[in-house]
Every structure is written in C-alpha cells, then in structure tokens.
XYZ file of C-alpha atoms in Angstrom:
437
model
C 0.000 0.000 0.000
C 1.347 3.559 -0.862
C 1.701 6.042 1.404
C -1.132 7.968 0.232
C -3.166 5.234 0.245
C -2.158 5.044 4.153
C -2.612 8.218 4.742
C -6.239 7.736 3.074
C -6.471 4.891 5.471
C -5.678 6.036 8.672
C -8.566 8.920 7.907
C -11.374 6.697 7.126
C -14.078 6.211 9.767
C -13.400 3.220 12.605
C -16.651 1.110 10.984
C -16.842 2.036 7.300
C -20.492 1.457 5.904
C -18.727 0.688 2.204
C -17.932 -3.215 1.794
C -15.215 -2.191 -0.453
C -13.282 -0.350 2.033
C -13.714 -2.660 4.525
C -12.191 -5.303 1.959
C -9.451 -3.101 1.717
C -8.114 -3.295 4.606
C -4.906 -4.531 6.248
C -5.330 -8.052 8.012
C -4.594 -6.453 11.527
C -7.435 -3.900 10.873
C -9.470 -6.398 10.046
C -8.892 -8.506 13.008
C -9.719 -5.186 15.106
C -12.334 -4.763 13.556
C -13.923 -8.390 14.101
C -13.059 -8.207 17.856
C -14.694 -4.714 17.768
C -17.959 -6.262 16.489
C -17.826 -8.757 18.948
C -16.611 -6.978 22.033
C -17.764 -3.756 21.110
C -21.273 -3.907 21.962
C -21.575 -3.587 25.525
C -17.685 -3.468 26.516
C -18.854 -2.173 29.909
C -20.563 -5.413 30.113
C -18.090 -7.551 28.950
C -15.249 -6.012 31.572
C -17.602 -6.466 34.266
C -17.821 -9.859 33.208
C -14.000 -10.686 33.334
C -13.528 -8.783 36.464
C -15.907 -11.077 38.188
C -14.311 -14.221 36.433
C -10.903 -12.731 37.662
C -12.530 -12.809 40.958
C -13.405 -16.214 40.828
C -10.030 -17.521 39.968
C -8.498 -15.705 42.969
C -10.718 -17.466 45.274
C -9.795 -20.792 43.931
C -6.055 -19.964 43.710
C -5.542 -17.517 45.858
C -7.865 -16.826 48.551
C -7.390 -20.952 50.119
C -6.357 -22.969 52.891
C -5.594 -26.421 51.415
C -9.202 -27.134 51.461
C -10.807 -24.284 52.868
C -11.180 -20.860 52.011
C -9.805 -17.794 53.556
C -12.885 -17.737 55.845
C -12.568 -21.466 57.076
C -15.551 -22.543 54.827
C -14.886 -25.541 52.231
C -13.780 -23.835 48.864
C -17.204 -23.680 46.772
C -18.738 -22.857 50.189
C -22.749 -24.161 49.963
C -21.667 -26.922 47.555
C -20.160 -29.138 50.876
C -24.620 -29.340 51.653
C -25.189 -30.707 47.694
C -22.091 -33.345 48.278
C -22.534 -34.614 51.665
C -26.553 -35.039 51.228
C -25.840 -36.690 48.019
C -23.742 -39.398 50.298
C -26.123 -39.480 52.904
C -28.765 -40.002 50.489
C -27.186 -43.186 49.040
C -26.272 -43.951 53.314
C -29.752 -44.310 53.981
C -29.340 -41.133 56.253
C -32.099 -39.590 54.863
C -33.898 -38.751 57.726
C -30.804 -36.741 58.972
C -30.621 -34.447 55.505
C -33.623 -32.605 57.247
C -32.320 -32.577 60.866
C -29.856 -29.411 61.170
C -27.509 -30.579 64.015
C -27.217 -34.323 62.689
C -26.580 -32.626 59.097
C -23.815 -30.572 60.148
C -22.347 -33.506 61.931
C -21.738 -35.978 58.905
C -20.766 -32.668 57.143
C -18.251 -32.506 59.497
C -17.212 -36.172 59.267
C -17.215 -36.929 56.006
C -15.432 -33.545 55.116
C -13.487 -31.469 58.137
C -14.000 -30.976 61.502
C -13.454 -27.284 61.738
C -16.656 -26.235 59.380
C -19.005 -23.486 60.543
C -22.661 -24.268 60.085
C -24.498 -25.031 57.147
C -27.876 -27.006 57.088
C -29.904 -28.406 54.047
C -32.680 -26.019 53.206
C -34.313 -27.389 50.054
C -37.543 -29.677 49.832
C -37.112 -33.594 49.150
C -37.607 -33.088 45.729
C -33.618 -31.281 45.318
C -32.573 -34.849 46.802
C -33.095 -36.099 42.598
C -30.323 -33.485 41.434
C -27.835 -33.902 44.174
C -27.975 -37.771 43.927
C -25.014 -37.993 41.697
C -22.857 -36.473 43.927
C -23.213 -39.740 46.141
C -20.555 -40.984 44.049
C -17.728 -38.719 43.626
C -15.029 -37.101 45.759
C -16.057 -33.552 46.754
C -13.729 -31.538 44.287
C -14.447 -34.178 41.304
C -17.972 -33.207 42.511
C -17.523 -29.907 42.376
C -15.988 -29.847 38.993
C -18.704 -32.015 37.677
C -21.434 -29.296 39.373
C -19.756 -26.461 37.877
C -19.587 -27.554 34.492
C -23.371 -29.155 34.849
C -24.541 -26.166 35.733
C -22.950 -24.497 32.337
C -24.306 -26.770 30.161
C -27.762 -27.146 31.383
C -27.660 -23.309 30.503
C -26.751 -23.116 27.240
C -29.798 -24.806 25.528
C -31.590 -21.854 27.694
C -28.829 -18.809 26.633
C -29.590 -20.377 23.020
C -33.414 -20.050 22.976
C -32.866 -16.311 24.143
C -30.585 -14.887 22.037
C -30.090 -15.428 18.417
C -26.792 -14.175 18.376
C -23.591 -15.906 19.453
C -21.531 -13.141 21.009
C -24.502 -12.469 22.938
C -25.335 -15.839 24.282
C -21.372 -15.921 25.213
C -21.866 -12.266 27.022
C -24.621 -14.254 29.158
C -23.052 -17.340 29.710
C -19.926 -15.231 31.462
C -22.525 -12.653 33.101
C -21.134 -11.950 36.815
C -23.802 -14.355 38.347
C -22.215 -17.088 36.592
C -19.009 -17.341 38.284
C -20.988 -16.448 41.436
C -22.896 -19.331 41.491
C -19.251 -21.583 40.704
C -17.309 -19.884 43.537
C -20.661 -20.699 46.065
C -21.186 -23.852 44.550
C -24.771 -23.418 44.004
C -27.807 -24.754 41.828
C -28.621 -21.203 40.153
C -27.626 -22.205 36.711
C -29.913 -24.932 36.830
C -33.200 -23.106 38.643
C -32.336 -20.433 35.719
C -31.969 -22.892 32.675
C -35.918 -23.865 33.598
C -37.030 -20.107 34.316
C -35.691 -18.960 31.027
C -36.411 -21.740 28.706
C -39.829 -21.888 30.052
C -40.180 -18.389 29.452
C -39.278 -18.954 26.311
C -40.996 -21.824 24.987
C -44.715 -20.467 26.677
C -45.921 -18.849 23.189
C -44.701 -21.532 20.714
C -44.878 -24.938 23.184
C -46.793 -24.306 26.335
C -46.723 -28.210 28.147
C -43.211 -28.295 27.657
C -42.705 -24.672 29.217
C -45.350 -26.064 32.154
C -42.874 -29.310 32.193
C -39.829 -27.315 32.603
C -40.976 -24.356 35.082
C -42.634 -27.427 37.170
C -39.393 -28.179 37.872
C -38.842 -25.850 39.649
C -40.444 -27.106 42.715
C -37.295 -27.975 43.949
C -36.547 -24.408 44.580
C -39.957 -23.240 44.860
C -38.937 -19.391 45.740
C -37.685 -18.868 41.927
C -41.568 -19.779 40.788
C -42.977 -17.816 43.116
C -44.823 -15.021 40.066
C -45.352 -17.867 37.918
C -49.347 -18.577 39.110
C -49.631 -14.429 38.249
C -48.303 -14.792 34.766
C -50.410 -18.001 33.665
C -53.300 -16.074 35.542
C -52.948 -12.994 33.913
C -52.193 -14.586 30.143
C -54.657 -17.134 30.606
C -52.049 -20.061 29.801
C -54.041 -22.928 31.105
C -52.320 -25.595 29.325
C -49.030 -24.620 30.620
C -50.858 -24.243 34.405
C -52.209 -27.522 34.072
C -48.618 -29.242 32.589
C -46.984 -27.672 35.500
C -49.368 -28.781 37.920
C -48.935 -32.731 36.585
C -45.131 -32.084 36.643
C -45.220 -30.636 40.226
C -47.798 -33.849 41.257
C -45.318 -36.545 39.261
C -42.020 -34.906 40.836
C -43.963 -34.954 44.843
C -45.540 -38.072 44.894
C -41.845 -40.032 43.506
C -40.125 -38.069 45.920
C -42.231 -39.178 48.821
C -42.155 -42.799 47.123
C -38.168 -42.275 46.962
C -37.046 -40.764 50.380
C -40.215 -41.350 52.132
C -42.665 -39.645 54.652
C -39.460 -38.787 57.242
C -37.904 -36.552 54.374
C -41.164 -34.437 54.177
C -42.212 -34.600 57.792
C -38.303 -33.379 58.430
C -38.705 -30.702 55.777
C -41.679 -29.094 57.583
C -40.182 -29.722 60.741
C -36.566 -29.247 61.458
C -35.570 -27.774 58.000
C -38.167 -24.970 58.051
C -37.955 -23.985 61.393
C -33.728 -23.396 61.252
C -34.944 -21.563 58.195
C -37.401 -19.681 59.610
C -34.294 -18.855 62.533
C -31.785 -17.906 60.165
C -34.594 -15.516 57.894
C -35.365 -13.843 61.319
C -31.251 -13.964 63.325
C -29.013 -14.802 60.637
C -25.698 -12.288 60.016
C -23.113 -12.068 57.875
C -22.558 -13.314 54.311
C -26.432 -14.857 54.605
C -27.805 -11.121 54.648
C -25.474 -9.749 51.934
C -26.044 -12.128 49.623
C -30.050 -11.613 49.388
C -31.020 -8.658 47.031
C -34.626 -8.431 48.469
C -35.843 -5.598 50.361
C -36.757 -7.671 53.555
C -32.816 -8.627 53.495
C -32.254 -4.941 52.946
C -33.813 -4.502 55.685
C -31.899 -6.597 57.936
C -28.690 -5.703 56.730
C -30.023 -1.581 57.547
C -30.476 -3.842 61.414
C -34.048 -3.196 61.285
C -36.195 -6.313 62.842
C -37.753 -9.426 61.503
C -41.558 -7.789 61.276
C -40.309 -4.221 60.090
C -37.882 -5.692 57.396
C -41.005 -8.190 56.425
C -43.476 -5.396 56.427
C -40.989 -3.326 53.668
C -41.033 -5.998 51.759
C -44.334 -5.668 50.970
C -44.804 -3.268 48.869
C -41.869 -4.451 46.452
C -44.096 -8.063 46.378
C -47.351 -6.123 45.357
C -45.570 -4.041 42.779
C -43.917 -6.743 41.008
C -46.866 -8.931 41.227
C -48.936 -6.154 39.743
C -46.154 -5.174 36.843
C -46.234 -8.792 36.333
C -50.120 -9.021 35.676
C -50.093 -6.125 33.814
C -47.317 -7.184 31.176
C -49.061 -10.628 31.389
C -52.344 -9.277 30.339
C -51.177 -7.308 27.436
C -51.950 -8.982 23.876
C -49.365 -6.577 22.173
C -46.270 -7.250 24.114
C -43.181 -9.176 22.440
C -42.607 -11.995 24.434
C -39.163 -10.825 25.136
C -40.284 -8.314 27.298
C -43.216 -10.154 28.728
C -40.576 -12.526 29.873
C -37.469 -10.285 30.602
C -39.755 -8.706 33.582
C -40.627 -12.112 35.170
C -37.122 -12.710 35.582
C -36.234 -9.016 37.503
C -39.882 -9.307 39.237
C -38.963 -12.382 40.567
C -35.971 -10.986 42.696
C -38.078 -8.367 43.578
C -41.039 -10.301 44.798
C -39.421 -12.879 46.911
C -38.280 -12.336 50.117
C -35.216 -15.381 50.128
C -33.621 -15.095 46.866
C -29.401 -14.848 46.491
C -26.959 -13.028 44.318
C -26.472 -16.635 42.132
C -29.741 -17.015 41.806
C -29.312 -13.739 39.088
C -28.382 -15.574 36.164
C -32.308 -14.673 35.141
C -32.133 -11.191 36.181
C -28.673 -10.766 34.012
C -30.540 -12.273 30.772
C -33.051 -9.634 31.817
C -30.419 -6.928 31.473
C -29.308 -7.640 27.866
C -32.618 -6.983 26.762
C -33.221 -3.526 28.829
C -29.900 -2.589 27.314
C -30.651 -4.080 23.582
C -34.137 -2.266 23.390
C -34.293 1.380 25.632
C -34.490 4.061 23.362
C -32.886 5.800 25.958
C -29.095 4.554 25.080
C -27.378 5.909 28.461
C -30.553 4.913 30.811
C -30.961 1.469 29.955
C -27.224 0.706 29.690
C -26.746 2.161 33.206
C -29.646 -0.032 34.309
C -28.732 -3.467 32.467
C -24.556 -2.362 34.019
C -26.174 -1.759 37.559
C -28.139 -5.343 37.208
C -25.432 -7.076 36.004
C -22.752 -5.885 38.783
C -25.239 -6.919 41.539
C -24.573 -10.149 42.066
C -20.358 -9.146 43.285
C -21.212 -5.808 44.273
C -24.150 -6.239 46.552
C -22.199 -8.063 48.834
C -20.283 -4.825 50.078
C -22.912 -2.395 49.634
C -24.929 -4.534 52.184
C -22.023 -5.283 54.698
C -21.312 -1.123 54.420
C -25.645 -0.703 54.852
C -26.109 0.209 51.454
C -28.454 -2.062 50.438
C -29.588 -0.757 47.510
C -30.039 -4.006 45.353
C -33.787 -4.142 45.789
C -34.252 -0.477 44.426
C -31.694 -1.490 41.366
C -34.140 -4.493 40.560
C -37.155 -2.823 40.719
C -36.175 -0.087 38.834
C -35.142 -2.248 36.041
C -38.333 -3.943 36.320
C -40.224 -1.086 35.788
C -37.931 0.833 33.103
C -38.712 -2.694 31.309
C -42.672 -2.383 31.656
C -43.080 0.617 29.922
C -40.863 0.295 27.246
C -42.127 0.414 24.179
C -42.832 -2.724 22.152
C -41.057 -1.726 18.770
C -38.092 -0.395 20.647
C -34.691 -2.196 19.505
C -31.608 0.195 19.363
C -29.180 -0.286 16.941
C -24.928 -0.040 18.106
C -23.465 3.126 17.241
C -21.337 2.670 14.130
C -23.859 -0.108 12.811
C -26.640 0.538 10.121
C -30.284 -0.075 11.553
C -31.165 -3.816 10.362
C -27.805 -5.119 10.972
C -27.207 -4.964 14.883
C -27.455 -7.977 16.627
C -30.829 -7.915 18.202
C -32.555 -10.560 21.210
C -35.544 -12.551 19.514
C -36.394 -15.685 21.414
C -38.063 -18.260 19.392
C -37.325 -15.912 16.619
C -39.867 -13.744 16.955
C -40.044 -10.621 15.852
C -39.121 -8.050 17.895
C-alpha cells in the first residue's frame, strides 16, 4: 500500500459502511475490527464480566487454605450441603438431611471438623439433582457441578438470544461465576425459568414441564401462578401442575414420609431462625428488600413489612405485562425474571443468572441509550457488588431491581436500538423463538 493510500487509510471512519473499504483493509485492521464487532457492543458489560471471572479464579487460587477458604468454609462454600446429602442419600441417612444438628455432623465427618454451620434447606424433591454427587469425591464433585450447571444453561442462553456473542456475554454474566465460587444450583433453577419463558408462546406443556421443575426451589416460581393467571395459559398451568404432582408423589415414594415430615419440621424452622437472626454473608447475599432490611439492622416484622410493597408491585407489573396482547414476548418474559428478585423475600446473588438475561434486553431495546445501559450495568454488577454495599448498609439491590423492572414495563414494544457505528437492520438484536421483535 502507498503512502497515500495510508494516509487515506488512517482517515477513514473506525466502521466504514462501504464493503469495499472494509475489503481493503490490512489483516490487523481487520482482526480489530472483528473483535470490535464482537466486544464492542456492551464493553462495559463484557469487563464487568472478566472482572468477576478474575474474581473467581483468585478465590480458587488464591484466597485458600488447602481445602478451605480464607474464611474457614470448604472452597465452593454451599456446595459441601449438595455433596454430603448426596452421600447421605445413598447412606440411607435420609432422615438426617432434614435434621440441622445431625446434618452438620456428617458434614463434618465426612469432610473437616473445623466447618461453621451449614444445614440443608431445600424440599425432598432437590434430593433427585444432588444424587449424583453420592458418588464422587467432593472436588471431582464440584468440577462435575460447575460444568453441569454451564451446560444445562446453554440450551436456555440459546433459545434467548439469536446471536452468538450475545449468548457468550450471558453465559460469562457476573452471576455465573458467582454461582461456581458458592457452589450453588442457580444455573440450573435459571436454565428452567428462562427456557420456560421462552418456549410459553410456541410450546406451552413443555414450558409447564420445565418451570414445574422448579419445585425444587420453589422461591424462583414464586410469580409464575400471576403470569399463567394474567395470560390465561391454562395448558401450561395444568402441565406444571402434573409435573409438580409426578415430581412430589416419587419423591415421597423415593425418600419417604421422614424426608417431608423433616422438611416441615426441622428444615423450616432453622430456616425460619436464620430468615429472622441470621448475620453475615447470609444477609449480603439476598437482594430483596426484607434482606435490605436486615442488613439496615431493622427487625424481623419491620424488614417483612418493607417488603411488601416491592411483592405487590412486582406482582402487579407482572399481571399487567401478562395481560397485554401486544407485548413481544421478550419483554413479557425479561420482567418475570427481575420481578422475581423483587417479589421474593429469600432469593441470592447466584440465583441472578435470570435477572442478568433480563439486562441484555433492557440494554438491547431502551431508546434511551445511556438509561438502559446504566440499568442493564447496575443489574449485572449486583450479584459481586451487593455483597459490600450490604455489609457497608447500602443495600440498595432491591431499588436497582425494581427499577429495572419497571424501566422494562413501559418500554415500548417496537423499541430495539441499533450499536453506534452499525446501520439499523444489521445490529445484533434478542428474539427468542425468533420472533419478531
């Protein structure tokens, strides 16, 4: 190339709109220019992303004590409940999953000694997912969780967004390696929540099937009887119904009347203790307003009594979107999955996963470029920042989430904004089940 021709280059715009002069340029342009298109859109996003991942990696490498962490909790923290009920399960200890004290007793024999308390909080039903676990060491185990989780996502990530950068972006959202480095289930409650959100229009028993699952986290589901109410979706009501009927009665049939009987019992009561007294890391990690609440040191009733408010308004944005004939499903669904953090009281910063697919979508269609890409950044920090904005009493998570939630309600339906640099028609755009937007 001459240097005229360099020259000519150098002043041509970063994203030319003529094909010919983006065939003319040099390989290393080119390259930029690819990454650009990829990383581009939403770098605020995307660095957000890595920091967290960068996190992550610390607390593995870094932040350890052979096999505990920094704070004398087994590395992947919550995931030494999901192992050692898994081997207690196949011990015929079953009756001991639900009682606290004998729980934290095999956790302490089969693992270490020195472990603060945990207890198993989930119905019977979880007892089907962390069977497998019965059968491995705990880091194979945790390995094996990790990457479970990740997969059972991506048929979800790739039923919500038609593009490939942007199912990557959500795939490495912050709540991802959130849920690794706690060693929690919220890839899987968020694979059902999302693909059943987006199957409802096109296959509505399957998306009853799959959101029935979620009875084995039951505080995920808790708008979903507004949203079949409000949309009149009886035939995904009535598949979630048989699913949730199927999934009780061979749980009771697997694990037997003790599991339940210790479910209502022990289990709910030390929950019930823990809602009410529980400190630390517990609080933090809850975006709702009743855990704002508590972290602000307020009591039990007062924190429950602001919560209610944020439950009415998302159940009533819910019915409202719901209702609507004229609303692209993406939206319809995109404010179930910030309503949901909003409405229930005992939700946790891995559960997000939903709230971050929520995010791309505020961001993708406000018309509004710097309001909804502050909201979607604000949503998708929350589930690493919250924790220090609660243990310094600034809880603000619950007002973050319900803002979104809102901002999403009453944007319009046509709305999609295109990236700057990139002609209208050609910017990658989120269309679950391909529907128009």
């Amino acid at each position: 190339m001459a240097a005229s021709d360099d020259a000519e280059w150098r002043r041509a715009p970063v994203l030319p709109s003529d094909p010919a002069a983006r065939a003319a340029a040099p390989p290393p342009v080119k390259a930029l220019r690819a990454i650009w298109r990829v990383l581009g859109p939403g770098a605020w996003l995307w660095e957000l992303s890595l920091i967290s991942w960068a996190l992550l990696a610390s607390y593995f490498l870094i932040g350890r004590e052979g096999h505990l962490d920094w704070t004398g909790h087994a590395l992947g923290r919550d995931f030494i409940n999901s192992w050692t009920a898994g081997h207690m399960l196949w011990l015929g200890q079953i009756a001991d999953i639900f009682d606290p004290r004998r729980f934290l007793g095999h956790e302490r024999a089969l693992f270490d000694r020195r472990l603060p308390f945990h207890f198993w909080s989930y119905p019977p039903p979880n007892l089907f997912l962390v069977a497998p676990l019965g059968f491995t060491g705990y880091f194979e185990g945790l390995t094996l969780w990790s990457f479970a989780g990740v997969l059972a996502l991506l048929p979800a990530v790739r039923l919500w967004a038609q593009e490939n950068w942007l199912r990557v972006l959500l795939v490495v959202s912050p709540a991802v390696p959130t849920n690794i480095g706690l060693g929690q289930n919220g890839a899987f409650t968020a694979a059902l929540l999302i693909s059943g959100l987006c199957l409802i229009d096109t296959r509505p028993v399957l998306a009853g099937a799959l959101l029935g699952l979620l009875i084995f986290k039951p505080q995920i589901a808790v708008l979903l009887p507004v949203l079949v109410l409000a949309g009149r979706r009886w035939r995904t009501m009535w598949a979630a119904a048989g699913v949730v009927a199927v999934v009780l009665l061979l749980s009771w049939l697997a694990f037997g009347t003790q599991a339940w009987t210790g479910f209502f019992g022990p289990t709910l009561t030390t929950q019930g203790i823990m809602l009410k007294q529980g400190r630390g890391p517990f609080v933090w990690m809850m975006p709702s307003a009743y855990m704002a609440g508590r972290a602000l040191k307020w009591s039990a009733p007062i924190a429950a009594l602001a919560q209610v408010p944020f439950t009415l308004a998302a159940i009533g944005v819910v019915w409202f979107e719901w209702s609507r004939k004229d609303r692209p499903l993406e939206l319809r669904a995109a404010v179930v999955m910030i309503a949901t953090f909003v409405a229930s009281p005992q939700a946790f910063n891995y559960d997000l996963i939903p709230a971050c697919a929520a995010a791309l979508v505020l961001w993708r269609r406000d018309p509004i470029p710097w309001l909804g890409l502050g909201l979607a950044m604000l949503v998708w920090a929350l589930p690493v920042v919250m924790l220090g904005l609660q243990q310094i009493h600034a809880p603000v998570a619950p007002l973050v989430l319900t803002a979104a939630m809102i901002r999403l309600a009453t944007l319009p339906s046509w709305s999609v904004r295109t990236n700057r640099g990139v002609r209208a028609g050609e910017g990658p755009t989120l269309q679950p089940m391909g529907a128009a937007p």
